[in-house]
Amino acid sequence: MQDSAILAGHRDSRSRTRAEHSGKVSRIRLLLACLASLFLLWLTTVAVRNFFAMRAMHAALRTRRSARSVQLLRRARRLRPDLSRLWRLSSEYAAFTHPSRGVFLIRRAIALNRHNWKNWANYGLLEYQDGHAAAALHALHQASHLDSGFSSHFQLAQLAWVLGKPHEFWQQMRKALAIAPPSDIEPALFQIDHLAGDHPHRLLSVMPPHRTLAGVQVMHYLILHHHLHMALRLWRQLPCPVYRQSPCQNASLELLHAWAQRLLPARAANATVGITHTTPPRAETRAAAAASSVDKTGQIIKIWNHAVRHGWLEAAPAAWGKISDGHFHDPWLGGFSWNGNLNAVNVLTVGAPISGNCLQSHLNGTEPSSIVFASAWLPVRSGQRYRIGFYARGIALHHAAGIGIALRPYDGSQFWALMAHLSAQWKYFHHSFTAPAGQSLLRLSLVYQRPYGHDLMRGQVELASVSVAPLPSGPAKPAPPTGGGGHGRH
């Protein structure tokens, strides 16, 4: 009986312990449920307040600095006083009417988030607007330290220039261009040129040496503003890769054509403003102009050969008195290489008696009466005699006359042509000419010119082995008439 009582007491004790433990667990669970409900309520409240705050902020941005936008931002700050962006936007809006109020608001934004560079940048601009130059400079330094991006360095450079600190201006501008997105480079260069117009050579000092695309954009800007010598210096320093269609290929061709534009005669420029010469230029003036033309063409040849040597242009070198690609081997890039409409002509490989490729075109009688198949630059020395020739043939031709070579100065006026009368067999046509006075860069064009009184040519035309070579000095043979044929042989 005694043992049974002891066992019953133990059972009652365990039951009470279990009941007490169960009660504690229930209370803990109830407490956790209450805490979870409160947390969800807090999250819901924050989400709702954030939603209405963001809606008010975006509505303020759409109203564009009106009294309504100020009210909307004030409402957004009441809903989310912990967002530094709202205080920063409010400071921007208030700065137009109450600068001191703007400074107060941006300081509040900085107090909420000292690591946001935009807060410091706005603070610097507001301090400068309020007449505190030292505080403005300190704030923009802090912004550039936090961000190290283009905008922060660019803003600091502008402030340094306004405060009369040119050394810091160039230092910060160099940092800005080193990391500038491509879309921001040209506006930055315009600002540099506007602020430091008396020192355009400083543009080269801020060019990032490791960024090819940035260097190409700087060079393009220099060309547009007629700083060709500085563009040439920069172009020689570009870190260009060696492959086709690289940025330096386009940069080289742009620089080449910019220098070639300087060969246009003064009379063409004068004609645009209504200036006429009543007396011919003196002999000394003509000699100086001829020497200047030779120097410019020599510079153009150097630019081309430099790009070819470094692999930026897939082309043959240029030389005085020679056509660079008489056999049509290289890509058509323009300049000393061929340029034309590759949709209208084909480049094919041919055999004996021609080595290399030929230019083939099919004419159906609907083309214009004057066609330029291909063109290339030919550097010549004024007064020098040259021999020019080419192979040609026609297949199933109706009217075999009108194909030939035309030479024009860079201003576009034609002064010489060698025309051919084609047959079904390859024929070599050649003649000599004397380079015109004062001209050092000619445009050699393979053309069709309908002879007077003839119908349009129909059939297949092939041209090959275009060659130019200097001849010994002496009296020149008369040039053939434009509508006739040159010397030919099978």
CSV table of C-alpha atoms in Angstrom, one decimal:
chain,number,residue,atom,x,y,z
A,1,MET,CA,0.0,0.0,0.0
A,2,GLN,CA,2.8,2.3,0.9
A,3,ASP,CA,4.6,1.7,-2.5
A,4,SER,CA,1.3,2.4,-4.3
A,5,ALA,CA,1.0,5.8,-2.6
A,6,ILE,CA,4.5,6.7,-3.5
A,7,LEU,CA,3.9,5.8,-7.1
A,8,ALA,CA,0.7,7.9,-7.2
A,9,GLY,CA,2.6,10.9,-5.8
A,10,HIS,CA,5.2,10.6,-8.5
A,11,ARG,CA,2.5,10.5,-11.1
A,12,ASP,CA,0.8,13.6,-9.7
A,13,SER,CA,4.1,15.5,-9.6
A,14,ARG,CA,4.9,14.7,-13.2
A,15,SER,CA,1.4,15.8,-14.3
A,16,ARG,CA,1.8,19.1,-12.5
A,17,THR,CA,5.3,19.6,-14.2
A,18,ARG,CA,3.9,18.9,-17.6
A,19,ALA,CA,1.0,21.3,-17.0
A,20,GLU,CA,3.4,24.0,-15.9
A,21,HIS,CA,5.7,23.5,-18.9
A,22,SER,CA,2.8,23.5,-21.3
A,23,GLY,CA,1.5,26.7,-19.8
A,24,LYS,CA,4.9,28.4,-20.3
A,25,VAL,CA,5.1,27.2,-23.9
A,26,SER,CA,1.7,28.5,-24.6
A,27,ARG,CA,2.5,31.9,-23.2
A,28,ILE,CA,5.8,32.0,-25.2
A,29,ARG,CA,3.9,31.1,-28.4
A,30,LEU,CA,1.3,33.8,-27.7
A,31,LEU,CA,4.1,36.4,-27.1
A,32,LEU,CA,5.8,35.4,-30.3
A,33,ALA,CA,2.5,35.6,-32.2
A,34,CYS,CA,1.9,39.1,-30.8
A,35,LEU,CA,5.4,40.2,-31.7
A,36,ALA,CA,5.0,38.8,-35.3
A,37,SER,CA,1.7,40.6,-35.7
A,38,LEU,CA,3.3,43.9,-34.5
A,39,PHE,CA,6.2,43.4,-36.9
A,40,LEU,CA,3.9,42.7,-39.8
A,41,LEU,CA,1.9,45.8,-38.8
A,42,TRP,CA,5.1,47.9,-38.7
A,43,LEU,CA,6.2,46.5,-42.1
A,44,THR,CA,2.8,47.3,-43.5
A,45,THR,CA,2.9,50.8,-42.1
A,46,VAL,CA,6.4,51.4,-43.5
A,47,ALA,CA,5.4,50.0,-46.9
A,48,VAL,CA,2.3,52.2,-47.0
A,49,ARG,CA,4.2,55.3,-45.9
A,50,ASN,CA,7.0,54.6,-48.4
A,51,PHE,CA,4.5,54.1,-51.2
A,52,PHE,CA,2.8,57.5,-50.6
A,53,ALA,CA,6.2,59.2,-50.0
A,54,MET,CA,7.5,57.9,-53.3
A,55,ARG,CA,4.3,58.8,-55.1
A,56,ALA,CA,4.6,62.3,-53.7
A,57,MET,CA,8.2,62.5,-54.7
A,58,HIS,CA,7.6,61.4,-58.3
A,59,ALA,CA,4.7,63.8,-58.6
A,60,ALA,CA,7.0,66.6,-57.4
A,61,LEU,CA,9.6,65.7,-60.0
A,62,ARG,CA,6.9,65.9,-62.7
A,63,THR,CA,5.7,69.3,-61.7
A,64,ARG,CA,9.2,70.8,-62.3
A,65,ARG,CA,10.0,73.1,-59.4
A,66,SER,CA,6.6,74.7,-58.8
A,67,ALA,CA,5.0,75.6,-55.5
A,68,ARG,CA,3.0,72.4,-55.8
A,69,SER,CA,6.3,70.4,-56.0
A,70,VAL,CA,7.5,72.0,-52.7
A,71,GLN,CA,4.3,70.9,-51.0
A,72,LEU,CA,4.6,67.4,-52.3
A,73,LEU,CA,8.1,67.0,-51.1
A,74,ARG,CA,7.2,68.4,-47.7
A,75,ARG,CA,4.5,65.7,-47.5
A,76,ALA,CA,6.9,63.0,-48.6
A,77,ARG,CA,9.4,64.1,-45.9
A,78,ARG,CA,6.7,63.8,-43.2
A,79,LEU,CA,6.0,60.3,-44.4
A,80,ARG,CA,9.6,59.2,-44.7
A,81,PRO,CA,11.8,61.6,-42.7
A,82,ASP,CA,14.7,59.1,-42.8
A,83,LEU,CA,15.3,59.3,-46.6
A,84,SER,CA,18.1,61.6,-47.4
A,85,ARG,CA,17.1,61.8,-51.0
A,86,LEU,CA,13.9,63.7,-50.1
A,87,TRP,CA,15.8,66.3,-48.2
A,88,ARG,CA,18.3,66.7,-51.0
A,89,LEU,CA,15.6,67.2,-53.6
A,90,SER,CA,13.9,69.6,-51.3
A,91,SER,CA,17.1,71.6,-51.0
A,92,GLU,CA,17.4,71.8,-54.7
A,93,TYR,CA,13.9,73.2,-55.0
A,94,ALA,CA,14.3,75.6,-52.1
A,95,ALA,CA,17.7,77.0,-53.4
A,96,PHE,CA,16.0,79.0,-56.1
A,97,THR,CA,14.0,81.1,-53.8
A,98,HIS,CA,15.5,80.6,-50.3
A,99,PRO,CA,19.2,79.7,-50.5
A,100,SER,CA,19.7,79.6,-46.7
A,101,ARG,CA,16.7,77.2,-46.5
A,102,GLY,CA,18.3,75.0,-49.1
A,103,VAL,CA,21.6,74.9,-47.1
A,104,PHE,CA,19.6,73.8,-44.0
A,105,LEU,CA,17.8,71.0,-45.9
A,106,ILE,CA,21.0,69.7,-47.6
A,107,ARG,CA,22.7,69.6,-44.2
A,108,ARG,CA,19.8,67.5,-42.9
A,109,ALA,CA,20.4,65.1,-45.9
A,110,ILE,CA,24.1,64.8,-45.0
A,111,ALA,CA,23.2,64.1,-41.4
A,112,LEU,CA,21.1,61.2,-42.6
A,113,ASN,CA,23.6,59.8,-45.1
A,114,ARG,CA,27.2,61.1,-45.0
A,115,HIS,CA,28.3,58.5,-47.6
A,116,ASN,CA,26.2,59.8,-50.5
A,117,TRP,CA,28.4,61.9,-52.8
A,118,LYS,CA,25.4,63.6,-54.3
A,119,ASN,CA,24.5,65.1,-50.9
A,120,TRP,CA,28.0,66.6,-50.7
A,121,ALA,CA,28.0,67.8,-54.3
A,122,ASN,CA,24.7,69.6,-53.8
A,123,TYR,CA,26.0,71.0,-50.5
A,124,GLY,CA,29.1,72.4,-52.3
A,125,LEU,CA,27.0,74.1,-55.0
A,126,LEU,CA,24.7,75.6,-52.4
A,127,GLU,CA,27.6,76.9,-50.3
A,128,TYR,CA,29.1,78.5,-53.3
A,129,GLN,CA,25.8,80.1,-54.2
A,130,ASP,CA,25.6,81.4,-50.7
A,131,GLY,CA,29.1,82.9,-51.0
A,132,HIS,CA,31.1,80.4,-49.0
A,133,ALA,CA,33.9,79.4,-51.4
A,134,ALA,CA,36.0,77.4,-49.0
A,135,ALA,CA,33.1,75.4,-47.7
A,136,ALA,CA,32.0,74.7,-51.3
A,137,LEU,CA,35.5,73.5,-52.3
A,138,HIS,CA,35.7,71.2,-49.2
A,139,ALA,CA,32.2,69.7,-49.9
A,140,LEU,CA,33.1,68.9,-53.5
A,141,HIS,CA,36.4,67.4,-52.5
A,142,GLN,CA,34.4,65.2,-50.2
A,143,ALA,CA,32.0,64.3,-53.0
A,144,SER,CA,34.9,63.3,-55.3
A,145,HIS,CA,36.5,61.3,-52.5
A,146,LEU,CA,33.3,59.3,-52.0
A,147,ASP,CA,32.4,58.8,-55.7
A,148,SER,CA,35.6,59.0,-57.8
A,149,GLY,CA,33.3,59.2,-60.8
A,150,PHE,CA,33.1,61.6,-63.8
A,151,SER,CA,30.5,63.9,-62.5
A,152,SER,CA,32.1,64.6,-59.1
A,153,HIS,CA,35.5,65.4,-60.6
A,154,PHE,CA,33.9,67.4,-63.4
A,155,GLN,CA,32.0,69.6,-61.0
A,156,LEU,CA,35.1,70.0,-58.8
A,157,ALA,CA,37.1,71.1,-61.8
A,158,GLN,CA,34.5,73.7,-62.8
A,159,LEU,CA,34.5,75.1,-59.3
A,160,ALA,CA,38.3,75.2,-59.2
A,161,TRP,CA,38.4,77.2,-62.4
A,162,VAL,CA,35.8,79.7,-61.1
A,163,LEU,CA,37.8,80.1,-57.8
A,164,GLY,CA,41.0,80.8,-59.8
A,165,LYS,CA,42.7,77.5,-59.2
A,166,PRO,CA,43.8,76.4,-62.8
A,167,HIS,CA,46.2,73.8,-61.5
A,168,GLU,CA,43.4,71.9,-59.7
A,169,PHE,CA,41.1,72.5,-62.7
A,170,TRP,CA,43.5,70.6,-65.0
A,171,GLN,CA,44.1,67.9,-62.4
A,172,GLN,CA,40.4,67.2,-61.8
A,173,MET,CA,39.6,67.4,-65.5
A,174,ARG,CA,42.3,64.8,-66.3
A,175,LYS,CA,40.7,62.5,-63.7
A,176,ALA,CA,37.2,63.1,-65.1
A,177,LEU,CA,38.2,62.3,-68.7
A,178,ALA,CA,40.1,59.2,-67.6
A,179,ILE,CA,36.8,57.6,-66.5
A,180,ALA,CA,34.2,59.6,-68.5
A,181,PRO,CA,31.5,57.6,-70.4
A,182,PRO,CA,31.8,58.2,-74.2
A,183,SER,CA,28.6,60.3,-74.2
A,184,ASP,CA,30.2,62.8,-71.7
A,185,ILE,CA,33.5,63.3,-73.3
A,186,GLU,CA,32.5,65.8,-76.0
A,187,PRO,CA,30.5,68.0,-73.6
A,188,ALA,CA,33.5,68.0,-71.3
A,189,LEU,CA,35.9,69.0,-74.1
A,190,PHE,CA,33.6,71.8,-75.1
A,191,GLN,CA,33.6,73.1,-71.5
A,192,ILE,CA,37.4,72.8,-71.4
A,193,ASP,CA,37.7,74.7,-74.7
A,194,HIS,CA,35.3,77.3,-73.5
A,195,LEU,CA,37.1,77.9,-70.2
A,196,ALA,CA,40.6,77.6,-71.5
A,197,GLY,CA,40.2,78.8,-75.0
A,198,ASP,CA,43.6,80.7,-74.9
A,199,HIS,CA,45.4,77.4,-74.2
A,200,PRO,CA,43.9,74.8,-76.7
A,201,HIS,CA,47.2,72.8,-76.4
A,202,ARG,CA,46.1,71.9,-72.9
A,203,LEU,CA,43.5,69.6,-74.4
A,204,LEU,CA,46.3,67.2,-75.1
A,205,SER,CA,47.5,67.2,-71.5
A,206,VAL,CA,44.1,66.0,-70.2
A,207,MET,CA,43.7,63.2,-72.8
A,208,PRO,CA,43.8,59.8,-71.0
A,209,PRO,CA,46.7,57.9,-72.6
A,210,HIS,CA,45.1,54.4,-72.1
A,211,ARG,CA,41.7,55.0,-73.6
A,212,THR,CA,41.7,54.7,-77.4
A,213,LEU,CA,38.0,55.7,-77.9
A,214,ALA,CA,38.4,58.7,-75.7
A,215,GLY,CA,41.5,59.7,-77.6
A,216,VAL,CA,39.7,59.4,-80.9
A,217,GLN,CA,36.9,61.6,-79.6
A,218,VAL,CA,39.4,64.2,-78.5
A,219,MET,CA,41.0,64.1,-81.9
A,220,HIS,CA,37.6,64.5,-83.6
A,221,TYR,CA,36.9,67.5,-81.5
A,222,LEU,CA,40.3,69.1,-82.4
A,223,ILE,CA,39.6,68.5,-86.1
A,224,LEU,CA,36.2,70.1,-85.9
A,225,HIS,CA,37.7,73.2,-84.2
A,226,HIS,CA,40.5,73.4,-86.8
A,227,HIS,CA,43.4,72.4,-84.4
A,228,LEU,CA,44.9,70.1,-87.0
A,229,HIS,CA,48.5,70.1,-85.8
A,230,MET,CA,47.3,69.2,-82.3
A,231,ALA,CA,45.1,66.5,-83.7
A,232,LEU,CA,48.1,65.1,-85.6
A,233,ARG,CA,50.2,65.1,-82.4
A,234,LEU,CA,47.4,63.2,-80.5
A,235,TRP,CA,46.8,60.8,-83.4
A,236,ARG,CA,50.5,59.7,-83.3
A,237,GLN,CA,50.1,58.9,-79.6
A,238,LEU,CA,46.9,56.8,-79.8
A,239,PRO,CA,47.2,53.3,-78.3
A,240,CYS,CA,45.6,51.5,-81.3
A,241,PRO,CA,45.0,47.8,-81.8
A,242,VAL,CA,46.0,46.2,-85.1
A,243,TYR,CA,42.9,45.0,-86.8
A,244,ARG,CA,40.5,46.1,-89.4
A,245,GLN,CA,37.7,48.5,-88.6
A,246,SER,CA,39.5,49.6,-85.4
A,247,PRO,CA,38.7,53.1,-84.0
A,248,CYS,CA,42.1,54.2,-85.3
A,249,GLN,CA,41.2,53.3,-88.9
A,250,ASN,CA,38.3,55.8,-88.9
A,251,ALA,CA,40.5,58.3,-87.0
A,252,SER,CA,43.3,58.0,-89.5
A,253,LEU,CA,40.9,58.5,-92.5
A,254,GLU,CA,39.2,61.5,-90.8
A,255,LEU,CA,42.6,63.1,-90.1
A,256,LEU,CA,43.7,62.4,-93.7
A,257,HIS,CA,40.6,64.1,-95.2
A,258,ALA,CA,40.9,67.0,-92.8
A,259,TRP,CA,44.5,67.7,-94.0
A,260,ALA,CA,43.4,67.2,-97.6
A,261,GLN,CA,40.7,69.9,-97.1
A,262,ARG,CA,43.5,72.4,-96.6
A,263,LEU,CA,44.5,71.9,-100.3
A,264,LEU,CA,41.4,73.6,-101.5
A,265,PRO,CA,42.4,76.7,-103.3
A,266,ALA,CA,41.8,80.1,-101.8
A,267,ARG,CA,39.6,81.2,-104.7
A,268,ALA,CA,37.1,78.5,-103.7
A,269,ALA,CA,36.9,79.9,-100.1
A,270,ASN,CA,36.7,83.4,-101.4
A,271,ALA,CA,33.9,82.6,-103.8
A,272,THR,CA,31.7,81.6,-100.8
A,273,VAL,CA,31.9,85.1,-99.4
A,274,GLY,CA,31.7,86.9,-102.8
A,275,ILE,CA,35.4,87.9,-103.0
A,276,THR,CA,36.9,88.1,-106.5
A,277,HIS,CA,40.5,88.7,-107.7
A,278,THR,CA,40.7,91.4,-110.3
A,279,THR,CA,44.4,90.7,-111.0
A,280,PRO,CA,46.3,87.4,-111.2
A,281,PRO,CA,48.6,86.5,-108.3
A,282,ARG,CA,52.2,87.5,-108.5
A,283,ALA,CA,54.9,84.9,-109.3
A,284,GLU,CA,56.1,84.9,-105.7
A,285,THR,CA,52.6,84.2,-104.4
A,286,ARG,CA,52.2,81.3,-106.9
A,287,ALA,CA,55.5,79.8,-105.9
A,288,ALA,CA,54.6,80.0,-102.2
A,289,ALA,CA,51.3,78.4,-102.8
A,290,ALA,CA,52.9,75.6,-104.7
A,291,ALA,CA,55.4,75.0,-102.0
A,292,SER,CA,52.6,75.0,-99.4
A,293,SER,CA,50.6,72.5,-101.4
A,294,VAL,CA,53.6,70.2,-101.7
A,295,ASP,CA,54.2,70.4,-97.9
A,296,LYS,CA,50.5,69.6,-97.2
A,297,THR,CA,50.5,66.6,-99.5
A,298,GLY,CA,53.7,65.4,-98.1
A,299,GLN,CA,52.1,65.5,-94.6
A,300,ILE,CA,49.1,63.6,-96.0
A,301,ILE,CA,51.4,60.9,-97.4
A,302,LYS,CA,53.2,60.6,-94.0
A,303,ILE,CA,49.9,60.2,-92.2
A,304,TRP,CA,48.8,57.5,-94.6
A,305,ASN,CA,52.1,55.6,-94.4
A,306,HIS,CA,52.2,55.9,-90.6
A,307,ALA,CA,48.8,54.3,-90.4
A,308,VAL,CA,49.7,51.5,-92.9
A,309,ARG,CA,53.0,50.8,-91.1
A,310,HIS,CA,51.2,50.4,-87.7
A,311,GLY,CA,48.5,48.2,-89.1
A,312,TRP,CA,45.7,50.7,-88.7
A,313,LEU,CA,44.9,50.7,-92.4
A,314,GLU,CA,45.0,47.6,-94.5
A,315,ALA,CA,46.4,49.3,-97.6
A,316,ALA,CA,49.6,49.8,-99.6
A,317,PRO,CA,52.0,52.7,-98.8
A,318,ALA,CA,51.6,56.0,-100.7
A,319,ALA,CA,54.4,57.5,-102.8
A,320,TRP,CA,54.9,60.5,-105.1
A,321,GLY,CA,53.8,59.8,-108.7
A,322,LYS,CA,52.4,56.3,-108.1
A,323,ILE,CA,49.0,54.8,-107.6
A,324,SER,CA,49.0,52.8,-104.4
A,325,ASP,CA,46.7,49.9,-105.5
A,326,GLY,CA,46.7,49.6,-109.2
A,327,HIS,CA,45.8,45.9,-109.1
A,328,PHE,CA,42.8,46.2,-106.8
A,329,HIS,CA,44.1,44.0,-104.0
A,330,ASP,CA,43.3,46.1,-100.9
A,331,PRO,CA,40.0,47.0,-99.2
A,332,TRP,CA,38.4,50.2,-100.5
A,333,LEU,CA,38.9,52.7,-97.8
A,334,GLY,CA,39.2,56.0,-99.8
A,335,GLY,CA,42.2,58.3,-99.7
A,336,PHE,CA,45.2,56.6,-101.6
A,337,SER,CA,43.1,53.4,-101.7
A,338,TRP,CA,40.2,53.1,-104.0
A,339,ASN,CA,36.8,54.5,-103.2
A,340,GLY,CA,33.6,53.8,-105.0
A,341,ASN,CA,30.3,52.0,-105.1
A,342,LEU,CA,31.0,48.3,-104.7
A,343,ASN,CA,27.4,47.5,-105.4
A,344,ALA,CA,27.9,48.8,-109.0
A,345,VAL,CA,31.2,47.0,-109.7
A,346,ASN,CA,32.8,43.6,-109.0
A,347,VAL,CA,36.5,43.0,-108.2
A,348,LEU,CA,37.6,39.7,-109.9
A,349,THR,CA,40.8,37.8,-110.3
A,350,VAL,CA,42.1,37.6,-113.9
A,351,GLY,CA,44.9,35.7,-115.5
A,352,ALA,CA,47.3,36.4,-118.4
A,353,PRO,CA,48.2,38.8,-119.7
A,354,ILE,CA,47.0,40.7,-116.6
A,355,SER,CA,48.3,40.0,-113.1
A,356,GLY,CA,46.1,40.8,-110.1
A,357,ASN,CA,42.5,41.7,-110.1
A,358,CYS,CA,40.3,43.6,-112.5
A,359,LEU,CA,37.3,45.9,-112.0
A,360,GLN,CA,34.2,44.6,-113.7
A,361,SER,CA,30.9,46.4,-114.4
A,362,HIS,CA,27.8,45.5,-116.3
A,363,LEU,CA,26.1,48.3,-118.1
A,364,ASN,CA,22.5,47.9,-119.4
A,365,GLY,CA,22.0,51.3,-120.9
A,366,THR,CA,19.9,52.7,-118.1
A,367,GLU,CA,22.9,54.3,-116.2
A,368,PRO,CA,23.7,58.0,-116.3
A,369,SER,CA,25.8,59.4,-119.1
A,370,SER,CA,28.6,60.0,-116.7
A,371,ILE,CA,29.8,57.3,-114.2
A,372,VAL,CA,32.7,57.2,-111.8
A,373,PHE,CA,33.5,53.5,-111.1
A,374,ALA,CA,36.3,54.1,-108.6
A,375,SER,CA,38.6,56.9,-107.5
A,376,ALA,CA,41.9,57.2,-105.6
A,377,TRP,CA,44.3,60.0,-104.7
A,378,LEU,CA,47.5,60.4,-106.8
A,379,PRO,CA,50.3,62.6,-105.3
A,380,VAL,CA,52.2,64.5,-108.0
A,381,ARG,CA,54.9,67.1,-108.2
A,382,SER,CA,53.9,70.2,-110.1
A,383,GLY,CA,55.4,70.4,-113.6
A,384,GLN,CA,56.6,66.7,-113.6
A,385,ARG,CA,55.7,64.5,-116.5
A,386,TYR,CA,54.0,61.2,-115.8
A,387,ARG,CA,53.1,58.2,-117.9
A,388,ILE,CA,49.6,56.8,-117.0
A,389,GLY,CA,48.2,53.5,-118.4
A,390,PHE,CA,45.6,50.8,-117.8
A,391,TYR,CA,44.3,47.6,-119.4
A,392,ALA,CA,40.7,47.3,-120.5
A,393,ARG,CA,38.4,45.2,-122.6
A,394,GLY,CA,34.7,44.9,-123.3
A,395,ILE,CA,32.5,41.9,-123.7
A,396,ALA,CA,29.3,42.0,-125.8
A,397,LEU,CA,29.5,45.7,-126.0
A,398,HIS,CA,27.1,48.0,-127.8
A,399,HIS,CA,29.1,51.2,-128.5
A,400,ALA,CA,32.7,50.6,-127.3
A,401,ALA,CA,33.7,54.2,-126.6
A,402,GLY,CA,33.6,56.2,-123.4
A,403,ILE,CA,35.7,54.2,-120.9
A,404,GLY,CA,38.8,55.9,-119.5
A,405,ILE,CA,40.7,57.6,-116.8
A,406,ALA,CA,40.1,61.2,-115.6
A,407,LEU,CA,42.4,63.3,-113.5
A,408,ARG,CA,41.1,66.2,-111.4
A,409,PRO,CA,42.7,68.5,-108.9
A,410,TYR,CA,41.4,68.2,-105.3
A,411,ASP,CA,38.9,71.0,-105.9
A,412,GLY,CA,37.1,68.7,-108.5
A,413,SER,CA,37.7,70.5,-111.8
A,414,GLN,CA,38.8,68.1,-114.5
A,415,PHE,CA,41.9,69.0,-116.5
A,416,TRP,CA,42.9,65.8,-118.3
A,417,ALA,CA,41.4,62.5,-119.5
A,418,LEU,CA,42.5,59.4,-121.3
A,419,MET,CA,39.7,57.6,-123.1
A,420,ALA,CA,39.7,54.2,-124.7
A,421,HIS,CA,38.0,52.4,-127.5
A,422,LEU,CA,37.4,48.8,-126.2
A,423,SER,CA,37.5,45.5,-127.9
A,424,ALA,CA,36.9,41.9,-126.8
A,425,GLN,CA,40.6,41.4,-126.1
A,426,TRP,CA,42.7,43.0,-123.4
A,427,LYS,CA,44.3,46.2,-124.6
A,428,TYR,CA,46.8,48.5,-122.9
A,429,PHE,CA,46.1,52.2,-123.2
A,430,HIS,CA,48.6,54.8,-122.1
A,431,HIS,CA,49.7,58.4,-122.5
A,432,SER,CA,51.7,61.0,-120.7
A,433,PHE,CA,50.6,64.2,-118.9
A,434,THR,CA,52.2,67.0,-117.1
A,435,ALA,CA,51.1,67.8,-113.5
A,436,PRO,CA,49.4,71.2,-113.4
A,437,ALA,CA,51.1,74.1,-111.7
A,438,GLY,CA,50.3,74.6,-108.0
A,439,GLN,CA,48.7,71.1,-107.7
A,440,SER,CA,50.2,68.3,-105.7
A,441,LEU,CA,47.2,66.0,-105.0
A,442,LEU,CA,45.1,64.7,-107.9
A,443,ARG,CA,42.1,62.5,-107.9
A,444,LEU,CA,42.4,59.6,-110.4
A,445,SER,CA,39.0,58.2,-111.4
A,446,LEU,CA,38.0,55.3,-113.6
A,447,VAL,CA,35.1,56.7,-115.5
A,448,TYR,CA,32.5,56.2,-118.2
A,449,GLN,CA,31.6,59.4,-120.2
A,450,ARG,CA,29.2,59.0,-123.0
A,451,PRO,CA,30.7,60.5,-126.2
A,452,TYR,CA,28.8,63.2,-127.9
A,453,GLY,CA,26.3,61.8,-130.4
A,454,HIS,CA,26.6,58.2,-129.1
A,455,ASP,CA,24.0,56.0,-127.4
A,456,LEU,CA,24.7,54.8,-123.8
A,457,MET,CA,27.1,51.9,-123.6
A,458,ARG,CA,25.7,48.4,-122.9
A,459,GLY,CA,27.7,45.3,-122.1
A,460,GLN,CA,30.4,44.2,-119.7
A,461,VAL,CA,33.4,46.4,-119.0
A,462,GLU,CA,36.7,45.3,-117.3
A,463,LEU,CA,39.6,47.5,-116.2
A,464,ALA,CA,42.9,46.3,-114.7
A,465,SER,CA,46.5,47.2,-114.0
A,466,VAL,CA,46.2,50.9,-113.5
A,467,SER,CA,49.7,52.4,-113.4
A,468,VAL,CA,51.4,55.8,-113.0
A,469,ALA,CA,55.1,56.4,-113.3
A,470,PRO,CA,57.3,59.6,-113.6
A,471,LEU,CA,59.0,60.3,-116.9
A,472,PRO,CA,62.3,62.1,-117.5
A,473,SER,CA,62.0,65.8,-117.8
A,474,GLY,CA,61.5,67.1,-121.3
A,475,PRO,CA,58.8,68.4,-123.6
A,476,ALA,CA,55.5,66.7,-122.9
A,477,LYS,CA,53.5,65.0,-125.6
A,478,PRO,CA,50.1,66.6,-126.3
A,479,ALA,CA,47.2,65.0,-124.3
A,480,PRO,CA,44.7,63.0,-126.2
A,481,PRO,CA,41.3,64.6,-126.8
A,482,THR,CA,38.7,63.8,-124.1
A,483,GLY,CA,36.4,62.0,-126.5
A,484,GLY,CA,39.0,60.0,-128.3
A,485,GLY,CA,41.2,57.0,-127.6
A,486,GLY,CA,44.8,56.8,-126.4
A,487,HIS,CA,47.6,54.7,-127.6
A,488,GLY,CA,46.7,51.0,-127.5
A,489,ARG,CA,48.3,47.7,-128.1
A,490,HIS,CA,47.4,44.0,-127.7
